[in-house]
Short mmCIF file of C-alpha atoms in Angstrom, two decimals:
data_model
loop_
_atom_site.label_atom_id
_atom_site.label_comp_id
_atom_site.label_asym_id
_atom_site.label_seq_id
_atom_site.Cartn_x
_atom_site.Cartn_y
_atom_site.Cartn_z
CA UNK D 25 20.80 28.70 -13.61
CA UNK D 26 22.78 28.69 -10.68
CA UNK D 27 25.51 26.35 -9.74
CA UNK D 28 23.15 24.70 -6.98
CA UNK D 29 20.01 24.80 -8.29
CA UNK D 30 17.68 21.90 -9.00
CA UNK D 31 15.08 21.77 -11.84
CA UNK D 32 12.70 18.84 -12.98
CA UNK D 33 12.11 20.10 -16.52
CA UNK D 34 8.62 18.43 -18.15
CA UNK D 35 9.00 16.90 -21.45
CA UNK D 36 6.15 16.42 -23.98
CA UNK D 37 6.18 12.58 -23.09
CA UNK D 38 5.25 13.21 -19.73
CA UNK D 39 8.84 12.78 -18.32
CA UNK D 40 11.08 14.88 -16.46
CA UNK D 41 14.68 16.30 -17.32
CA UNK D 42 16.62 16.32 -14.18
CA UNK D 43 18.99 19.68 -14.27
CA UNK D 44 21.18 20.76 -11.66
CA UNK D 45 24.86 21.72 -10.88
CA UNK D 46 27.20 20.97 -8.03
CA UNK D 47 25.76 17.95 -5.91
CA UNK D 48 22.76 17.54 -8.49
CA UNK D 49 25.46 16.88 -11.22
CA UNK D 50 24.66 12.88 -11.41
CA UNK D 51 27.12 12.69 -14.67
CA UNK D 52 29.88 13.85 -12.48
CA UNK D 53 28.92 11.55 -9.69
CA UNK D 54 28.76 8.59 -12.24
CA UNK D 55 32.23 9.47 -13.50
CA UNK D 56 33.53 9.17 -10.04
CA UNK D 57 32.03 5.90 -9.42
CA UNK D 58 33.27 4.57 -12.83
CA UNK D 59 36.93 5.90 -12.09
CA UNK D 60 36.92 4.22 -8.50
CA UNK D 61 35.70 1.05 -9.77
CA UNK D 62 38.52 1.26 -12.69
CA UNK D 63 41.09 1.79 -10.08
CA UNK D 64 39.66 -1.36 -8.10
CA UNK D 65 38.38 1.02 -5.19
CA UNK D 66 35.24 -1.21 -4.85
CA UNK D 67 34.12 -0.08 -1.42
CA UNK D 68 34.65 3.72 -2.27
CA UNK D 69 32.72 3.17 -5.36
CA UNK D 70 29.93 1.69 -3.38
CA UNK D 71 29.79 4.53 -0.71
CA UNK D 72 29.90 7.06 -3.53
CA UNK D 73 27.11 5.45 -5.11
CA UNK D 74 25.11 5.43 -1.80
CA UNK D 75 25.89 9.11 -1.49
CA UNK D 76 24.44 10.03 -4.98
CA UNK D 77 21.16 7.86 -4.21
CA UNK D 78 20.77 9.92 -1.35
CA UNK D 79 21.15 13.15 -2.88
CA UNK D 80 18.81 11.87 -5.53
CA UNK D 81 16.11 10.24 -3.20
CA UNK D 82 16.12 13.72 -1.25
CA UNK D 83 15.48 15.65 -4.24
CA UNK D 84 12.68 13.44 -5.31
CA UNK D 85 9.13 14.55 -4.53
CA UNK D 86 7.78 12.16 -1.79
CA UNK D 87 4.13 12.25 -2.94
CA UNK D 88 4.26 11.15 -6.84
CA UNK D 89 6.60 9.27 -9.14
CA UNK D 90 8.95 11.42 -10.99
CA UNK D 91 9.72 9.43 -14.43
CA UNK D 92 13.21 10.61 -15.73
CA UNK D 93 13.96 11.04 -19.31
CA UNK D 94 16.47 8.26 -20.26
CA UNK D 95 17.66 10.33 -23.25
CA UNK D 96 18.69 13.13 -21.26
CA UNK D 97 22.43 12.63 -19.83
CA UNK D 98 21.96 13.78 -16.18
CA UNK D 99 18.72 11.99 -15.65
CA UNK D 100 20.15 8.88 -17.45
CA UNK D 101 23.31 8.97 -15.06
CA UNK D 102 21.05 9.29 -11.89
CA UNK D 103 19.09 6.28 -12.72
CA UNK D 104 22.49 4.50 -13.50
CA UNK D 105 23.57 5.36 -9.96
CA UNK D 106 20.50 4.47 -8.32
CA UNK D 107 20.51 1.14 -9.96
CA UNK D 108 23.96 0.71 -9.16
CA UNK D 109 23.55 1.43 -5.24
CA UNK D 110 20.52 -1.27 -5.33
CA UNK D 111 23.08 -3.71 -6.70
CA UNK D 112 25.44 -2.99 -4.09
CA UNK D 113 23.08 -3.55 -1.32
CA UNK D 114 21.79 -6.74 -2.94
CA UNK D 115 24.99 -8.15 -3.09
CA UNK D 116 25.59 -7.65 0.77
CA UNK D 117 22.29 -8.94 1.39
CA UNK D 118 20.57 -5.94 2.39
CA UNK D 119 17.62 -6.76 0.81
CA UNK D 120 15.37 -3.97 2.67
CA UNK D 121 17.32 -1.16 0.98
CA UNK D 122 17.98 -2.79 -2.26
CA UNK D 123 13.87 -3.12 -2.40
CA UNK D 124 13.52 0.43 -1.57
CA UNK D 125 15.95 1.66 -4.31
CA UNK D 126 14.41 -0.64 -6.70
CA UNK D 127 10.98 0.52 -6.02
CA UNK D 128 12.44 3.96 -6.60
CA UNK D 129 14.01 2.91 -9.76
CA UNK D 130 10.83 1.65 -11.22
CA UNK D 131 9.15 5.22 -10.64
CA UNK D 132 12.11 6.99 -12.18
CA UNK D 133 12.61 4.52 -15.17
CA UNK D 134 9.17 3.05 -15.88
CA UNK D 135 10.64 1.64 -19.08
CA UNK D 136 13.08 -0.23 -16.91
CA UNK D 137 16.29 -0.14 -18.96
CA UNK D 138 18.19 -2.17 -16.35
CA UNK D 139 15.51 -4.76 -16.07
CA UNK D 140 15.53 -3.97 -12.32
CA UNK D 141 12.45 -5.62 -12.10
CA UNK D 142 13.91 -9.12 -11.90
CA UNK D 143 16.08 -8.27 -9.11
CA UNK D 144 13.08 -6.70 -7.16
CA UNK D 145 11.09 -9.78 -7.78
CA UNK D 146 13.85 -11.82 -6.03
CA UNK D 147 14.03 -9.53 -3.11
CA UNK D 148 10.07 -9.74 -2.57
CA UNK D 149 10.16 -13.52 -2.76
CA UNK D 150 13.24 -13.77 -0.10
CA UNK D 151 11.25 -11.66 2.33
CA UNK D 152 7.80 -13.24 1.72
CA UNK D 153 6.33 -10.10 0.43
CA UNK D 154 3.71 -11.92 -1.72
CA UNK D 155 1.26 -9.22 -2.36
CA UNK D 156 3.84 -7.02 -4.04
CA UNK D 157 5.03 -9.82 -5.81
CA UNK D 158 1.81 -10.73 -7.08
CA UNK D 159 1.53 -7.17 -8.60
CA UNK D 160 4.73 -7.45 -10.17
CA UNK D 161 4.70 -10.92 -11.71
CA UNK D 162 3.03 -9.88 -14.80
CA UNK D 163 6.28 -8.05 -15.78
CA UNK D 164 8.31 -11.28 -15.44
CA UNK D 165 8.23 -12.45 -19.29
CA UNK D 166 9.37 -15.58 -20.68
CA UNK D 167 11.97 -13.69 -22.64
CA UNK D 168 14.14 -12.86 -19.74
CA UNK D 169 16.14 -15.82 -18.01
CA UNK D 170 16.01 -13.97 -14.74
CA UNK D 171 12.29 -13.61 -14.68
CA UNK D 172 12.00 -17.46 -15.44
CA UNK D 173 14.34 -18.37 -12.64
CA UNK D 174 12.38 -15.79 -10.29
CA UNK D 175 9.12 -17.45 -10.99
CA UNK D 176 10.57 -20.66 -10.52
CA UNK D 177 11.83 -19.92 -7.01
CA UNK D 178 8.34 -18.21 -6.26
CA UNK D 179 6.65 -21.35 -7.07
CA UNK D 180 8.92 -23.47 -4.96
CA UNK D 181 8.68 -21.12 -1.95
CA UNK D 182 4.84 -21.10 -2.21
CA UNK D 183 4.16 -24.69 -3.42
CA UNK D 184 7.09 -26.88 -2.43
CA UNK D 185 7.80 -27.83 -6.01
CA UNK D 186 9.19 -26.80 -9.24
CA UNK D 187 6.95 -25.86 -12.13
CA UNK D 188 7.80 -28.59 -14.52
CA UNK D 189 6.89 -26.15 -17.66
CA UNK D 190 9.15 -23.38 -16.28
CA UNK D 191 11.99 -25.83 -15.77
CA UNK D 192 11.49 -26.84 -19.49
CA UNK D 193 11.23 -23.25 -20.66
CA UNK D 194 14.39 -22.38 -18.68
CA UNK D 195 16.30 -25.61 -19.97
CA UNK D 196 15.42 -24.96 -23.58
CA UNK D 197 15.45 -21.25 -23.99
CA UNK D 198 17.98 -20.28 -21.25
CA UNK D 199 20.08 -22.96 -21.26
CA UNK D 200 23.30 -21.03 -19.94
CA UNK D 201 21.45 -19.87 -16.88
CA UNK D 202 20.42 -23.48 -16.24
CA UNK D 203 23.90 -24.58 -16.83
CA UNK D 204 25.15 -22.14 -14.56
CA UNK D 205 22.65 -22.46 -11.70
CA UNK D 206 23.61 -26.19 -11.60
CA UNK D 207 27.47 -25.84 -12.05
CA UNK D 208 29.72 -26.86 -9.12
CA UNK D 209 32.15 -23.95 -9.93
CA UNK D 210 31.57 -20.21 -11.19
CA UNK D 211 34.99 -18.95 -11.94
CA UNK D 212 35.37 -15.23 -12.15
CA UNK D 213 38.57 -15.82 -14.38
CA UNK D 214 40.29 -13.85 -17.19
CA UNK D 215 38.37 -15.53 -19.99
CA UNK D 216 34.98 -14.64 -18.26
CA UNK D 217 36.33 -11.01 -17.90
CA UNK D 218 37.32 -10.84 -21.49
CA UNK D 219 34.14 -12.19 -22.46
CA UNK D 220 31.85 -10.06 -20.49
CA UNK D 221 33.73 -7.03 -21.30
CA UNK D 222 33.53 -7.68 -25.18
CA UNK D 223 31.01 -5.60 -27.47
CA UNK D 224 28.84 -8.75 -27.69
CA UNK D 225 29.34 -11.00 -24.80
CA UNK D 226 28.14 -14.66 -24.89
CA UNK D 227 25.03 -15.86 -23.18
CA UNK D 228 27.16 -18.06 -21.11
CA UNK D 229 29.23 -14.82 -19.65
CA UNK D 230 25.85 -12.96 -19.15
CA UNK D 231 24.74 -16.12 -16.98
CA UNK D 232 27.97 -16.29 -15.14
CA UNK D 233 27.90 -12.37 -14.35
CA UNK D 234 24.07 -12.68 -13.13
CA UNK D 235 25.26 -15.77 -11.03
CA UNK D 236 28.13 -13.81 -9.35
CA UNK D 237 25.52 -11.13 -8.64
CA UNK D 238 22.77 -13.50 -7.13
CA UNK D 239 25.20 -16.04 -5.55
CA UNK D 240 24.73 -14.40 -1.84
CA UNK D 241 20.96 -15.12 -2.33
CA UNK D 242 21.40 -18.89 -3.34
CA UNK D 243 23.83 -19.41 -0.31
CA UNK D 244 21.14 -18.08 1.89
CA UNK D 245 18.22 -19.70 0.36
CA UNK D 246 19.76 -22.90 -1.52
CA UNK D 247 16.53 -24.88 -2.07
CA UNK D 248 16.26 -23.63 -5.77
CA UNK D 249 19.53 -24.77 -6.81
CA UNK D 250 19.36 -28.24 -4.95
CA UNK D 251 15.70 -28.82 -6.52
CA UNK D 252 17.31 -28.03 -10.06
CA UNK D 253 20.10 -30.47 -9.46
CA UNK D 254 17.65 -33.30 -8.44
#
């Protein structure tokens, strides 16, 4: 295989392994973005992830989904930078781009290792894309705090009220997320950083990490937080 050749090698599981050198080496793309993040060069890391996403998007066929094998290093790296770029765009409020990237992620990673479906649901709700949200809602399970929050917010936007059973579920099963949503402060401090980077982060730290990701959304659409506090 030449240095620039791109191949999608089929597997017995009806998935594909993305093989390629040069710009199609997504392991190298991921290593570069990880290094930039470690050096605190976040803007450059976002740009590098977006460049890798564009390479991936141009390589994928337009007319059919191309599920990539998670167990294959280069394919997994491609999925990872795709999700990372979607998160970057979500953080800055570019929901249209985040939606497009997350929809591509669902095609490339049907098992949804990053649980991108929950973030995609928030995008659909924020942009009133109810037809596609309704198609997606079956994948928003009670086991995921993020999914419960998405369903709560969807109900509030559509019906003007909170679903009492979902509030009860959030408080009882995902208390750390409820407390984070209704807290007055969300410090991104050393204690949180130490906790979230540990081998087994606490649910409180995971809830804080999710809040810090979604905070721009709640700043623009404060009604869910206000309703939960009441």
